[in-house]
Each structure stands twice: as structure tokens, then as C-alpha cells.
CSV table of C-alpha atoms in Angstrom, one decimal:
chain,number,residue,atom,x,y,z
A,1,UNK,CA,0.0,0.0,0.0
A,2,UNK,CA,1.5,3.6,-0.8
A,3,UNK,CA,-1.2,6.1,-1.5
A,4,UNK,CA,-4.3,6.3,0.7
A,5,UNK,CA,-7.0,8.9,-0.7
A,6,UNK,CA,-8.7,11.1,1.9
A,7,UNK,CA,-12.1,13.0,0.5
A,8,UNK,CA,-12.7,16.1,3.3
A,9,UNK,CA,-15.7,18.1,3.3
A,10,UNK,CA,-13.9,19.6,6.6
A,11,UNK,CA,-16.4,17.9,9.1
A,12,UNK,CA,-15.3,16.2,12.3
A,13,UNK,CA,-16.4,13.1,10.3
A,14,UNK,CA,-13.5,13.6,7.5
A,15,UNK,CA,-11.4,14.5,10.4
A,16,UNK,CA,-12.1,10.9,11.8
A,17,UNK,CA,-11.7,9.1,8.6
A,18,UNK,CA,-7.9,11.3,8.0
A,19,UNK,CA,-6.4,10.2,11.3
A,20,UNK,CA,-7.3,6.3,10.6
A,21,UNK,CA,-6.0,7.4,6.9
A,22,UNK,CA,-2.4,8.6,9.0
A,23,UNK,CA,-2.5,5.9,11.4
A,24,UNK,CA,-2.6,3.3,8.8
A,25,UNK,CA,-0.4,5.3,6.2
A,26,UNK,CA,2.7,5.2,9.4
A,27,UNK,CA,1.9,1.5,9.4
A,28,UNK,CA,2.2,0.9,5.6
A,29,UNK,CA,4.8,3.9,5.2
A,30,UNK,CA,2.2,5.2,2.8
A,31,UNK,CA,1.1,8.2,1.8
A,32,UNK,CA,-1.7,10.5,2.4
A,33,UNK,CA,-3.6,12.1,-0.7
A,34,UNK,CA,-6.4,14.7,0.5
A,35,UNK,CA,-9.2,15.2,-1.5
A,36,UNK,CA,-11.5,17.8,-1.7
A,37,UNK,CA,-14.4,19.0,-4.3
A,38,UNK,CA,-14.3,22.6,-4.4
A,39,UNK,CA,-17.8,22.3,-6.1
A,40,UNK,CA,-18.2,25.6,-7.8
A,41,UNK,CA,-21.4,26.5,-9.2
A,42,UNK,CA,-23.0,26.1,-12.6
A,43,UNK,CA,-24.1,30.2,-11.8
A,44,UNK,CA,-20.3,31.4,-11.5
A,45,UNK,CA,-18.9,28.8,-14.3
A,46,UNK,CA,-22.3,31.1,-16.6
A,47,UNK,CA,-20.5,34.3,-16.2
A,48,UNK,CA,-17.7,36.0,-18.2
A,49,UNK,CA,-14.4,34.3,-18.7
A,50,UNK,CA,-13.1,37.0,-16.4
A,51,UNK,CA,-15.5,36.7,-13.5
A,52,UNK,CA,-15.8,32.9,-13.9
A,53,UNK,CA,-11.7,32.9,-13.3
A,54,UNK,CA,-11.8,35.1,-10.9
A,55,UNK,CA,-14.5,33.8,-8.6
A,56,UNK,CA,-13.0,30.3,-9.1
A,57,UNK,CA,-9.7,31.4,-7.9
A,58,UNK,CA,-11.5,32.7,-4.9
A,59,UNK,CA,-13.1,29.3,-3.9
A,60,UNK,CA,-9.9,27.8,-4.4
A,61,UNK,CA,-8.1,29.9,-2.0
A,62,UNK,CA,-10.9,29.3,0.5
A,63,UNK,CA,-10.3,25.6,0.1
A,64,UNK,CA,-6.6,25.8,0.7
A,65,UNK,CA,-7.2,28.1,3.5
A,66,UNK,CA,-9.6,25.5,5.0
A,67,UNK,CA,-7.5,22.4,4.3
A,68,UNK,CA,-4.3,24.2,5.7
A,69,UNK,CA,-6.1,24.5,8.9
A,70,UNK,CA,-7.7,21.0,8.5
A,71,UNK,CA,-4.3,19.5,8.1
A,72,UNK,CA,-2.4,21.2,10.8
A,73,UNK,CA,-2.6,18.1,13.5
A,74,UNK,CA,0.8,16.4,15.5
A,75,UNK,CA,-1.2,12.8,13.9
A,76,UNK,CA,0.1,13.7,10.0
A,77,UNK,CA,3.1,14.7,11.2
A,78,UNK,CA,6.3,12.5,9.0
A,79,UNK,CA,3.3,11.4,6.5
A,80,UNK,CA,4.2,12.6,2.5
A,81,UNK,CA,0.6,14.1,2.5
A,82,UNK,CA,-0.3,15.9,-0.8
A,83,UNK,CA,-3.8,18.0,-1.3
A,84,UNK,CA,-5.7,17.7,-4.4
A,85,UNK,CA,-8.8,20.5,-5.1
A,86,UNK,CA,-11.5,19.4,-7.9
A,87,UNK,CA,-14.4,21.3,-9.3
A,88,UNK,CA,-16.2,18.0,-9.3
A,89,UNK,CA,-20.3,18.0,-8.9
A,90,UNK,CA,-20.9,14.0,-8.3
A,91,UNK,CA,-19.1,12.0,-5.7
A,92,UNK,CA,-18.9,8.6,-7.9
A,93,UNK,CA,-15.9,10.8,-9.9
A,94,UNK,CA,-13.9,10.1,-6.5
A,95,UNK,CA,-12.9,6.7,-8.1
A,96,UNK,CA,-11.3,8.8,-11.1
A,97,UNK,CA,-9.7,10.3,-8.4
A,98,UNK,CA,-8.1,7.6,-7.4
A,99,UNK,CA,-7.4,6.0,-10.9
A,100,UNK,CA,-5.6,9.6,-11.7
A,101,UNK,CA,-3.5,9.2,-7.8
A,102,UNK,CA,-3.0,5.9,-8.2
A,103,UNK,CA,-4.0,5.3,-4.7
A,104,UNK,CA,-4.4,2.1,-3.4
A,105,UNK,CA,-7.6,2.6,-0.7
A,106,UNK,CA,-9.7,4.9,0.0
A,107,UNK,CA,-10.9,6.1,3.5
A,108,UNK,CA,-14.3,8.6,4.3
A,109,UNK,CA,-16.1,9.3,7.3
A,110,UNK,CA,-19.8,9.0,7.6
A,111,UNK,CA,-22.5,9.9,9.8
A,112,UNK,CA,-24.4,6.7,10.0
A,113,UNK,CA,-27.0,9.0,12.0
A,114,UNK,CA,-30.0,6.4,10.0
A,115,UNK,CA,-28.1,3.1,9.9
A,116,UNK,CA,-26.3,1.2,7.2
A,117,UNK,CA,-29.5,1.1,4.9
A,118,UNK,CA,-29.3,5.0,4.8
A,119,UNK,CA,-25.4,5.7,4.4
A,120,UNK,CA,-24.9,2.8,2.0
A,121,UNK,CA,-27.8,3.2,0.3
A,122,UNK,CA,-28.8,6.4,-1.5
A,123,UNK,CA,-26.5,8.6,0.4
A,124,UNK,CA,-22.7,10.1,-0.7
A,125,UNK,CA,-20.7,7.5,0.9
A,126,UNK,CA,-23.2,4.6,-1.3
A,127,UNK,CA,-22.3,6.4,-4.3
A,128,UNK,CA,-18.5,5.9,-3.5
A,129,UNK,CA,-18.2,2.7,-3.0
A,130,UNK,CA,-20.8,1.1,-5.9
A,131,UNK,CA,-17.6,3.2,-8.2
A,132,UNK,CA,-14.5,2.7,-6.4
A,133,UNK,CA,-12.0,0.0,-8.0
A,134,UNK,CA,-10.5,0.2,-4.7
A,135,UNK,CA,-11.3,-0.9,-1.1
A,136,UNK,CA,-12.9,1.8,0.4
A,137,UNK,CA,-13.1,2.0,4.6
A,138,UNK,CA,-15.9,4.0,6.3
A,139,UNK,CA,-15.1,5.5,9.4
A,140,UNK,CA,-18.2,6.7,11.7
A,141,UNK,CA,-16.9,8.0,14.6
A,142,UNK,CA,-13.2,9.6,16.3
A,143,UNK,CA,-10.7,6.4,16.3
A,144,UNK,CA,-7.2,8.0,18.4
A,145,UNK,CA,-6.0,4.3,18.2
A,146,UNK,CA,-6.7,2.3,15.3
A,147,UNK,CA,-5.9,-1.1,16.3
A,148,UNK,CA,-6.8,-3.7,13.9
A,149,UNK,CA,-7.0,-7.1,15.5
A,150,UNK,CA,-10.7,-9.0,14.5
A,151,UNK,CA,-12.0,-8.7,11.0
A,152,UNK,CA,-15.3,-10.1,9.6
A,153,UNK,CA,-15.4,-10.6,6.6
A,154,UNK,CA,-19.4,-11.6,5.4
A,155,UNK,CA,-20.1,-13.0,2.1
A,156,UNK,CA,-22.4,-15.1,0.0
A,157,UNK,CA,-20.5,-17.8,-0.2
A,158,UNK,CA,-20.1,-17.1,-4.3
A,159,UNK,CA,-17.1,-17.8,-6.2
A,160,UNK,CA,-17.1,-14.5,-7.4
A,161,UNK,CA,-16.0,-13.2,-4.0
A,162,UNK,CA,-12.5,-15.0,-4.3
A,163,UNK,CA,-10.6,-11.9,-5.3
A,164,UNK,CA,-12.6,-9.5,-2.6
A,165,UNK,CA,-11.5,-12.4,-0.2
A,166,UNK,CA,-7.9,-12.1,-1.3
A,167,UNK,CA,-7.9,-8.2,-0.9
A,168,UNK,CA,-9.0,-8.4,2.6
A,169,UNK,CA,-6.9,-11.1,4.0
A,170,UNK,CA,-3.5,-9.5,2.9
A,171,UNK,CA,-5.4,-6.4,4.5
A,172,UNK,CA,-5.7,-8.2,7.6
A,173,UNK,CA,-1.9,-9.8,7.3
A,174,UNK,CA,-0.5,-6.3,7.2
A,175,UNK,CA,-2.6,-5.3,11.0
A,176,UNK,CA,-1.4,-9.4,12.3
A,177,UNK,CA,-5.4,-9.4,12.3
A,178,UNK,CA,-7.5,-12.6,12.7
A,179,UNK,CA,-9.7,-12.8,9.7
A,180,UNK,CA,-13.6,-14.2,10.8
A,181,UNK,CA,-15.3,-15.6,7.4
A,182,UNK,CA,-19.1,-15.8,7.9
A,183,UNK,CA,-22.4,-16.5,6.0
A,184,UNK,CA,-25.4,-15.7,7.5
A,185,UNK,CA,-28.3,-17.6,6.7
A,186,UNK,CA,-31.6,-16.1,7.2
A,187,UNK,CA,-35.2,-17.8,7.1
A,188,UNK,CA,-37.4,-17.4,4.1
A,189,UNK,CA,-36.8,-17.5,0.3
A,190,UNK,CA,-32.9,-17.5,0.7
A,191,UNK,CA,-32.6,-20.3,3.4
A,192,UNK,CA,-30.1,-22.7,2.8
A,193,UNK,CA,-29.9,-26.3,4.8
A,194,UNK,CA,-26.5,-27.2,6.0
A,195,UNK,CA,-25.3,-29.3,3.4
A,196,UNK,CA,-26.2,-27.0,0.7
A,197,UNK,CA,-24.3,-24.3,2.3
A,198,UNK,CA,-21.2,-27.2,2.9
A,199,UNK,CA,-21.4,-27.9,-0.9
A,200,UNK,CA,-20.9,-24.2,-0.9
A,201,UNK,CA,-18.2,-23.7,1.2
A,202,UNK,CA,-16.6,-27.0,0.1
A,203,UNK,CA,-16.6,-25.1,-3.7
A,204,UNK,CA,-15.3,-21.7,-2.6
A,205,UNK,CA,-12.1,-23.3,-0.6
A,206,UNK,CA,-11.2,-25.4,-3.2
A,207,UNK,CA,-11.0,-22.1,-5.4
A,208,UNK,CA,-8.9,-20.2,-2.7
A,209,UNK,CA,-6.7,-23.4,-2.2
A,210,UNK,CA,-6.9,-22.8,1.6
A,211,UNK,CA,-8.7,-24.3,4.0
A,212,UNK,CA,-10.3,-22.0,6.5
A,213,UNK,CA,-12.8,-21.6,8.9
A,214,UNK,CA,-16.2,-20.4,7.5
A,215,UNK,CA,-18.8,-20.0,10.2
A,216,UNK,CA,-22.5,-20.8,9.4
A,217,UNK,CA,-24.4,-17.8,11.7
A,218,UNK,CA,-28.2,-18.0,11.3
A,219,UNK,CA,-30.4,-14.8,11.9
A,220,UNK,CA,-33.2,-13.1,10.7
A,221,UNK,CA,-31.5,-10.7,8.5
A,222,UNK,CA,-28.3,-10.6,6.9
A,223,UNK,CA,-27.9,-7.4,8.5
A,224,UNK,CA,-28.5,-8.3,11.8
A,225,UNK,CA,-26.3,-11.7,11.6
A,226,UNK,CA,-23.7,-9.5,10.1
A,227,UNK,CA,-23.3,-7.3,13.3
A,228,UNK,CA,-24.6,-10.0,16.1
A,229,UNK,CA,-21.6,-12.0,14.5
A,230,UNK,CA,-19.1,-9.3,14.9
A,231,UNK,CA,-19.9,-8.0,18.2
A,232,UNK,CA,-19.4,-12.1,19.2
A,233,UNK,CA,-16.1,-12.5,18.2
A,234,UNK,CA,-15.6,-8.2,19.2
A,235,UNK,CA,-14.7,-7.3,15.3
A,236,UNK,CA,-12.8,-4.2,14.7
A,237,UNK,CA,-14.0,-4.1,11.5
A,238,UNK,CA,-16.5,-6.0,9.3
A,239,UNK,CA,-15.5,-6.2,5.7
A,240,UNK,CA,-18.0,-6.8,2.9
A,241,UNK,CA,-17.5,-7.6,-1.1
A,242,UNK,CA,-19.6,-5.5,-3.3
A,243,UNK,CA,-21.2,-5.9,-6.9
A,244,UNK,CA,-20.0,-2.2,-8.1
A,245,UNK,CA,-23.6,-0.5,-9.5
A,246,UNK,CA,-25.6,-2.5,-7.7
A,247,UNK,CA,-23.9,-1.1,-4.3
A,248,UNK,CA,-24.8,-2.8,-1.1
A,249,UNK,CA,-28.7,-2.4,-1.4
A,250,UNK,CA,-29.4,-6.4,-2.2
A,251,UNK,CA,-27.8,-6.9,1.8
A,252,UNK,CA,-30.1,-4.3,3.2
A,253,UNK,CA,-33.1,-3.8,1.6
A,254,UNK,CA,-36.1,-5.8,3.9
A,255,UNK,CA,-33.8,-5.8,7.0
A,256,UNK,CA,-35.3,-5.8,10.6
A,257,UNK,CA,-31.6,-5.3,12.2
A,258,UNK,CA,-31.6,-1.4,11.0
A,259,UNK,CA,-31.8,-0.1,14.6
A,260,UNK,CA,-28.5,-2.4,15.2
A,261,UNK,CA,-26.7,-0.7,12.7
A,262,UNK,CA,-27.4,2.4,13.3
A,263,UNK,CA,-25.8,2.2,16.7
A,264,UNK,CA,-22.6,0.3,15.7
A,265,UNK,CA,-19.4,2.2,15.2
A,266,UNK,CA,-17.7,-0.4,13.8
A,267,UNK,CA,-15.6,0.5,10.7
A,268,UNK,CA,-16.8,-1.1,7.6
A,269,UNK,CA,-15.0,-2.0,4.6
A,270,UNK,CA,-16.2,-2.6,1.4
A,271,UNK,CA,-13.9,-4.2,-1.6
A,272,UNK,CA,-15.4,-4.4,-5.2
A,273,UNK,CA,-15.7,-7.9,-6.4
């Protein structure tokens, strides 16, 4: 890892996600690259070429000012951090971002005020992650000590997930992290008796060429087995593969476990399958 990409609106919730960002950048000896979309207006870019420069150059300066202040913490201190200011309207362009930085993760804070069905779904962060080519990490709330040492990572139990697999367990090598696999099996149309989900899991670890653990946790919601499971084995993080466009919305949509997500804290990854 050597370029971790930092979008800052200047709230104390991109404050949270830029110290994890340092904190793991010491750890990799990575750098930092902070983003932020300066987001000029359609109304100044309709004026004269003269005001239009002009009133741009002024937003800029605002942002540097802002990010100059932003940046000013003992945490980034001996970090190569480098600031980058877009005029860019949509958040799914982040991911050109990061083609254009060549940065290898990206990390954002989040509110989470309405649960995971709210900022994954519809919300800024959601739009992020169904584009990023990269494993994105959502930080919710201040972290002073970022110390990796349970991951969950949930899946489907799909082939497809090999790579997103892959990409978190070398995650989890560089923190000396145990890595949880889980599938939660819910009731109704999706239900899966043991041996089918064996067959399953007997299919994906032949694939990997490792054999490892995959616990079988049954709940009412993938949701809710998701974050039962991870405060169980006390998860620092929970780690999810994602299907690009089609974002996270097929884990959430129907859940009953919203009120649990909305008061979990726990970092979330998300890596693109």
C-alpha cells in the first residue's frame, strides 16, 4: 500500500476518517492524498471568462485556506501528505480520483445517523463505494488508536467473492489481524440447509486453495447476523465484497436489524468484487 485517498468536506467526520487514513499510512509507510471538491457552481462557471476565473480562484483559495487548517494536526506529522482541489459536482468521480492518484484505498467518514440502509444506500458514501475499483473504509466516529486485530469478513459464499476475499486477508496480514469468514443464513426464500451451504463452502475453498474456517451464523436478517456476529467474536472491523452498480442495497433492503446498525461504530469495509 502507498497512496491512501482522503475526501474532506472539513467535518469532524473527515477529520475521523484522515487520522485512521495517518495511522494506517505510518503503518504501511504510505502516503496521504487529501481530497476535496471545491464544487463551484453552474451560476459562476455562466459568467464571463473573467469573472468565472476570478470567482474560481477565490473558492480555491478558501479551500486551501480550510485544508491548511484542517491539516495542521501532531497525527500527519512524518506522512508525505499531498492535497488535491476538484471542481467535481458528483461523488462517484472520487474513483477517477483515485485511478488519476494511483491510490491504493480509499478512506471517508460518515454519519451513519439512520443506519447502514441509509449511508450505503442512496447517500454520498453509497455512491462511492458502488464506483471505487479500490477498497474503500468507512469510518463513523473519532478512532485516536486504530488497532486492527478482529476482522469479519461476510459474504455469499459465491465464487465471485475469491478476489474481494484475497484483498482483505492481505489487509488483515498487514494489522497481524484474525480474519472471521461468515455466511449468514436467514429464514425465508434465501434459506439454505446445512449441506447445501457445505457444498458451498466445500466449492469456494477449493477455489482459494486454503482451507479456512467459514462460520455458518443463522439470523433473521443478513444485517443483523452481520453485526450480532461481529460483536461475538468483538470485530474491529466488518468487511463486505460489493457488486459495483448494484452497491450494497441487495444486503439491506427488507432488513429488521436497522436499529442495530445504526448504533454500531464499527468500521466497515467494502472491496469491489
Amino acid at each position: 500500500m502507498k497512496k491512501i485517498l482522503v475526501p474532506v468536506d472539513f467535518s469532524e467526520y473527515s477529520e475521523y476518517a484522515l487520522e485512521v487514513a495517518a495511522q494506517i499510512a505510518k503503518q504501511q509507510n504510505a502516503g496521504i492524498i487529501i481530497f476535496h471538491m471545491v464544487g463551484i457552481s453552474e451560476s459562476v462557471l455562466s459568467k464571463s471568462e473573467l469573472e468565472e476565473e476570478e470567482e474560481a480562484k477565490y473558492y480555491i483559495h478558501l479551500a486551501k485556506e480550510k485544508i491548511k487548517t484542517f491539516t495542521d494536526k501532531p497525527y500527519l506529522e512524518g506522512i508525505d501528505v499531498k492535497t488535491v482541489l476538484q471542481n467535481l459536482k458528483i461523488f462517484s468521480e472520487i474513483d477517477l480520483v483515485a485511478k488519476e492518484q494511483s491510490a491504493d484505498l480509499i478512506v471517508m467518514g460518515s454519519h451513519g445517523i439512520s443506519g447502514l440502509k441509509t449511508v450505503f444506500v442512496g447517500s454520498n458514501t453509497e455512491k462511492v463505494i458502488r464506483t471505487a475499483q479500490v477498497p474503500v473504509i468507512v469510518i463513523k466516529r473519532r478512532r485516536p488508536s486504530f488497532d486492527v486485530k478482529n476482522i469479519v469478513f461476510a459474504f455469499d459464499l459465491k465464487q465471485e467473492n475469491a478476489n474481494a476475499f484475497k484483498a482483505v486477508q492481505e489487509f488483515a496480514k498487514t494489522f497481524s489481524a484474525t480474519l472471521h469468514l461468515v455466511y449468514i443464513n436467514t429464514v425465508g426464500i434465501n434459506y439454505m440447509s446445512n449441506s447445501q451451504i457445505q457444498q458451498k463452502i466445500d466449492a469456494f475453498l477449493a477455489l482459494i486453495g486454503e482451507e479456512i474456517p467459514i462460520k455458518i451464523y443463522n439470523d433473521y436478517s443478513v444485517e443483523l447476523g452481520i453485526f450480532n456476529y461481529a460483536n461475538d467474536v468483538n470485530a474491529d472491523m466488518v468487511a463486505i465484497p460489493t457488486h459495483g452498480r448494484r452497491g450494497l442495497a441487495h444486503f439491506f433492503i427488507g432488513s429488521i436489524g436497522e436499529s442495530v446498525a445504526n448504533q454500531s461504530s464499527t468500521p466497515i469495509m467494502t472491496v469491489k468484487i
